[in-house]
Each structure stands twice: as structure tokens, then as C-alpha cells.
Coordinates of C-alpha atoms and ligand atoms in Angstrom, one line a residue:
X1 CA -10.3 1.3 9.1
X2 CA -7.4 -0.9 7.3
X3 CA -7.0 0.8 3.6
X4 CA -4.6 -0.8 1.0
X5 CA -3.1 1.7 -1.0
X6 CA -1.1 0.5 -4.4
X7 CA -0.2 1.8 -7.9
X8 CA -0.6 -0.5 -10.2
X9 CA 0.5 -1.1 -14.1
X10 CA -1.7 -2.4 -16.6
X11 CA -0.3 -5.3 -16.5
X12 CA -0.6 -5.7 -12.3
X13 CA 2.5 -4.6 -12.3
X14 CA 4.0 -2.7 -8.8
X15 CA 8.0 -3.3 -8.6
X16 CA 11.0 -3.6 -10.0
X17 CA 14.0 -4.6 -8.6
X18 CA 13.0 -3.6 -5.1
X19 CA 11.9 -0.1 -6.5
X20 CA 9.2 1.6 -8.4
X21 CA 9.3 0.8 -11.8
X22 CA 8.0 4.6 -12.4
X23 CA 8.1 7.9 -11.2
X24 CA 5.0 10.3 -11.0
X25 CA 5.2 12.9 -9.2
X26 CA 1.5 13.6 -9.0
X27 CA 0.6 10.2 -7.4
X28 CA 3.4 10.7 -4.9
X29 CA 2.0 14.1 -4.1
X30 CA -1.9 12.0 -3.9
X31 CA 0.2 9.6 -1.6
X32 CA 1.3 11.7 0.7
X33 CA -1.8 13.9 1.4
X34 CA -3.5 11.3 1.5
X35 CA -1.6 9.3 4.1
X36 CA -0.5 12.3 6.2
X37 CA -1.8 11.9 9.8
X38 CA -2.1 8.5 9.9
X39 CA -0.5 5.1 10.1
X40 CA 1.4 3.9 7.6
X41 CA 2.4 -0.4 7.2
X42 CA 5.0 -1.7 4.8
X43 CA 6.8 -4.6 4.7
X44 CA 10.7 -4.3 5.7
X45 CA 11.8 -5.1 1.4
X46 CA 9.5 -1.4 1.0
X47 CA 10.8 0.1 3.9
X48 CA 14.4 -0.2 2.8
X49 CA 13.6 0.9 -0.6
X50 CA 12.0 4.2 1.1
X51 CA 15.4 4.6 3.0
X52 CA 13.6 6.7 5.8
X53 CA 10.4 7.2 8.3
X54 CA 7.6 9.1 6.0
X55 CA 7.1 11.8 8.0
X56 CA 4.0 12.9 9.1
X57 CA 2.7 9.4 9.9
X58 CA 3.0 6.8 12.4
X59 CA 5.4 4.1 10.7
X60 CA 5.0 0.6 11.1
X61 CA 7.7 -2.0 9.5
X62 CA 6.2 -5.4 9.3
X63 CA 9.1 -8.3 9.5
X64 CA 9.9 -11.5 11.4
X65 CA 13.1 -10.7 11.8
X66 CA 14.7 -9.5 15.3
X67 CA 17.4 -7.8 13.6
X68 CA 16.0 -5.2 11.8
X69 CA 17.6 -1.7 12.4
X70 CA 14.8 1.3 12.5
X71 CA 14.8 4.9 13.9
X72 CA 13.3 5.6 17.0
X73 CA 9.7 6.7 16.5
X74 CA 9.4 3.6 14.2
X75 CA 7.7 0.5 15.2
X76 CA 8.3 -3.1 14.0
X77 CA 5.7 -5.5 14.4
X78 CA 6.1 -9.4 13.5
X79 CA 2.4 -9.8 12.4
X80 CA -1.1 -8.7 11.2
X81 CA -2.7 -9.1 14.4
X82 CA -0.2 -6.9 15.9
X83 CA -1.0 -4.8 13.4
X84 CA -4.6 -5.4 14.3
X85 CA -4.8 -4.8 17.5
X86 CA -2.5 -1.6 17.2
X87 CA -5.4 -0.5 14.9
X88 CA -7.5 -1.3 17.3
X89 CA -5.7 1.0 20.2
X90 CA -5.9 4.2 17.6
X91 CA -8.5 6.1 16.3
X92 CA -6.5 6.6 13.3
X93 CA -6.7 4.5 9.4
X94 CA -4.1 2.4 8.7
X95 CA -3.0 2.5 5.0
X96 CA -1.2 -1.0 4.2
X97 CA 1.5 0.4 1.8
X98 CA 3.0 -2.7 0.2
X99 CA 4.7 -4.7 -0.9
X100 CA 2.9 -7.5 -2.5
X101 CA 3.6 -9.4 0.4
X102 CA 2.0 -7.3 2.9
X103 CA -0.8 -6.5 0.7
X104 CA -1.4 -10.5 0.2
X105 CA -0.6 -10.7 4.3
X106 CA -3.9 -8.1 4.9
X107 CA -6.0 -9.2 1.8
X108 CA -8.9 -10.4 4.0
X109 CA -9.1 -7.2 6.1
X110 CA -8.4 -4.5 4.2
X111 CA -11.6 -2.3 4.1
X112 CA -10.8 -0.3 1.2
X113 CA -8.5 0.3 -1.8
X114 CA -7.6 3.3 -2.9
X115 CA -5.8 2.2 -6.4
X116 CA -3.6 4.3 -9.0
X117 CA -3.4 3.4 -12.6
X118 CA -0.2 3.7 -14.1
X119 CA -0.8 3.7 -18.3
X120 CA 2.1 1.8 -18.9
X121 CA 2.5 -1.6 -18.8
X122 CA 5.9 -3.1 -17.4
X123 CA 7.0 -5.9 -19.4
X124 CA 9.8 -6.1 -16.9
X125 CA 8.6 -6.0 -13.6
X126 CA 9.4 -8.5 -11.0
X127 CA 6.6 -7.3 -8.2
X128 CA 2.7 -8.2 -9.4
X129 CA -0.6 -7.6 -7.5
X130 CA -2.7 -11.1 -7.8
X131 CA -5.2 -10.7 -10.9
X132 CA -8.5 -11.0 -8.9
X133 CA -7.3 -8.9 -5.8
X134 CA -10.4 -6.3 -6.6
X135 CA -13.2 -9.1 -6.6
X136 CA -15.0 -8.2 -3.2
X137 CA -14.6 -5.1 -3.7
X138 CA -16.7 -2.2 -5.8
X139 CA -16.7 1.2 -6.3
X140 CA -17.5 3.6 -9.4
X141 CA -15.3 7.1 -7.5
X142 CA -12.6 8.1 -9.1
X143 CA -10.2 10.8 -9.0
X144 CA -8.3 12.1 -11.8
X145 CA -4.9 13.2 -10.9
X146 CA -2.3 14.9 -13.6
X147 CA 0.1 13.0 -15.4
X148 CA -2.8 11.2 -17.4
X149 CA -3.5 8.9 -13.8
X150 CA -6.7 7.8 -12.8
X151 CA -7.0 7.1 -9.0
X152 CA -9.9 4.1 -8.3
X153 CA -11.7 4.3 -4.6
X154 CA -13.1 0.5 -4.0
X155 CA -15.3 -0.9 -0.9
X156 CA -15.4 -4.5 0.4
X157 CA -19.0 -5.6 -0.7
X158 CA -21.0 -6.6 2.5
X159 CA -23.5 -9.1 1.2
Ligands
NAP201 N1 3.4 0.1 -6.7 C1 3.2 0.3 -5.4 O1 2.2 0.9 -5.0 C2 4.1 -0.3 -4.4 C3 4.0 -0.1 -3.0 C4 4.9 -0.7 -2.2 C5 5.9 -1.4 -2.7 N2 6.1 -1.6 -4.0 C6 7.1 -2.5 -4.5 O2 6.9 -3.8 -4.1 C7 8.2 -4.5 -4.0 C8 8.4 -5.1 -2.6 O3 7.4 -6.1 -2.4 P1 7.8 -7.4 -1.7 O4 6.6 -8.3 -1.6 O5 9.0 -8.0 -2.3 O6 8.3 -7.0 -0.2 P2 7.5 -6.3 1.0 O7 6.1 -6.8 1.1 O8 7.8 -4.8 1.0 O9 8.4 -6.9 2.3 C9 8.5 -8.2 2.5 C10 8.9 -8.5 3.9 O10 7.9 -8.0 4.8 C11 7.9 -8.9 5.9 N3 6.5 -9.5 6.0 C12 5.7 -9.7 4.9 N4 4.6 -10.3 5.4 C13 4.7 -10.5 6.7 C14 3.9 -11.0 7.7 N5 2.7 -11.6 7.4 N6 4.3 -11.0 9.0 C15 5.5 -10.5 9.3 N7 6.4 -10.0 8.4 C16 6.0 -10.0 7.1 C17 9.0 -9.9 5.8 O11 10.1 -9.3 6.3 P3 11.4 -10.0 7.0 O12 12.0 -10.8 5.8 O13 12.2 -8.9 7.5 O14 10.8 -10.9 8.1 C18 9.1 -10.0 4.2 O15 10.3 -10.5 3.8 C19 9.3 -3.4 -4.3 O16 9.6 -3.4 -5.7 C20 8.5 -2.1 -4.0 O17 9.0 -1.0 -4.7 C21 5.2 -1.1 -4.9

């Protein structure tokens, strides 16, 4: 299954800069347990802004670019349907971890979101997820983390 995986502002906001425009430790706790044991996609603006491999998880960079410089055990991939058929090879999810660009690259095959809300709203942010990015998708579980966050769990409707 491809799950996208985001925190998200009230305003759509999800970066800054090239960074987090917050930090809660409770969501990255969510993040990692959640992730752990799986496959993990980002784009290769996130992956320098993580610095490292997430360990635990199979790391995919996504990038065009022949150049890019990653650790062993990392893979780079130049598309979705690499991604695709990767996913395809392994028994294991694959959470699309962002950026926006990655999340807008695998909008029409992502499965599931799994969404935090951040109660703040970034008037400064640089990074937005599209306004209607939920619309096929529905889902009333939730999961209430500390730090006053709400965590959404959304399906793709099948009608
Ligand atoms: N709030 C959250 O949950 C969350 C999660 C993750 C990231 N973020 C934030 O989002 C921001 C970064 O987002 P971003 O959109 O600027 O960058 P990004 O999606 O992380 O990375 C963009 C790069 O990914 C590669 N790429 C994207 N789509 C591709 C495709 N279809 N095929 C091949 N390569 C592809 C390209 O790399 P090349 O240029 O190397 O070809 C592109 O320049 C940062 O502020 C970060 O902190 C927020």
C-alpha cells in the first residue's frame, strides 16, 4: 500500500525555508513508530533537510538528478513508477514523506493519508499542501497525540 504521510498547518501550511516550520516532539515520536519497518519516499529538497538515512526503514530519495550523493543502503530513484514497481517487489507500505512535490508527484496513488494537524497557522510558510488534496478521500479515525495534535486517518473512496 502507498500511504502519504504529512503535517499540516491550518492554513495548509508544511515548510519553511526547506525545514519544518515547527517542532513537536509527539508527532515526530507518531512518525517514527509509525514508519519503522517500512519504506520511506521523500523528495531529495526533504532528504537534505533530514541530513541522514531514517533508520529503521528502507530509504528511498526521489530526484532526476545523477549527482546526488547518498549513503550506501539508500536508494535513489528518478520516478514514481520506479517507485511503483519497487513497491511492487516488497511486501512492505510505502509512506510518501514529502515534500509537496512528491506528495503532488503520487497524488493519484496514494492509498491513504495519515494527516497531523498542527494548531497554528503559519503566516510565513513557503511550502503548502493543495487545498482539495483530501477530496477522494474519507475517514472519521482519529488519534489524539499530546501536544494538543489531532492525527486524521483518510481512505481513497472506491465508488
Ligand atoms: N509538514 C510535513 O509533513 C513535511 C514533510 C516533508 C517535507 N516537508 C517540507 O516540505 C519542503 C520541501 O518540499 P519541496 O516540494 O520543496 O521539495 P521535495 O518534494 O522534498 O523535493 C523536491 C525534489 O524531489 C525530486 N522530485 C520531485 N518529484 C519528482 C518526480 N516526480 N520524479 C523525480 N524526482 C522528483 C526533485 O529532485 P531533483 O531536483 O534532485 O531532481 C525535486 O527537486 C521543506 O520545507 C520540508 O521541510 C514538510
Amino acid at each position: 500500500m502507498i500511504i502519504g504521510i504529512v503535517a499540516i498547518s491550518k492554513n495548509f501550511a508544511i515548510g519553511r525555508g526547506g525545514k519544518l516550520p515547527w517542532h513537536y516532539s509527539e508527532d515526530l515520536k507518531f512518525f517514527k513508530r509509525t514508519t519503522v519497518g517500512n519504506v520511506v519516499v521523500m523528495g531529495s529538497t526533504t532528504w537534505r533537510s533530514i541530513g541522514k538515512a531514517l533508520p529503521g526503514r528502507e530509504n528511498i530519495v526521489l530526484s532526476r538528478s545523477k549527482n546526488i550523493e547518498v549513503p550506501d543502503g539508500v536508494t535513489v530513484l528518478s520516478s514514481v513508477n520506479d517507485v511503483i514497481e519497487f513497491d511492487e517487489q516488497d511486501g512492505r507500505d510505502i509512506f510518501v514523506i514529502g515534500g509537496a512535490s512528491v506528495y503532488h508527484a503520487f497524488a493519484d496513488v496514494i492509498d491513504r493519508w495519515i494527516v497531523t494537524e498542527i494548531p497554528e497557522t503559519i503566516e510565513d510558510a513557503d511550502t503548502f499542501m493543495p487545498r482539495d488534496f483530501l477530496d477522494e478521500f474519507d475517514g472519521e479515525d482519529a488519534i489524539d497525540l499530546d501536544d494538543n495534535l489531532r492525527v486524521r486517518i483518510l481512505h481513497r473512496r472506491r465508488d
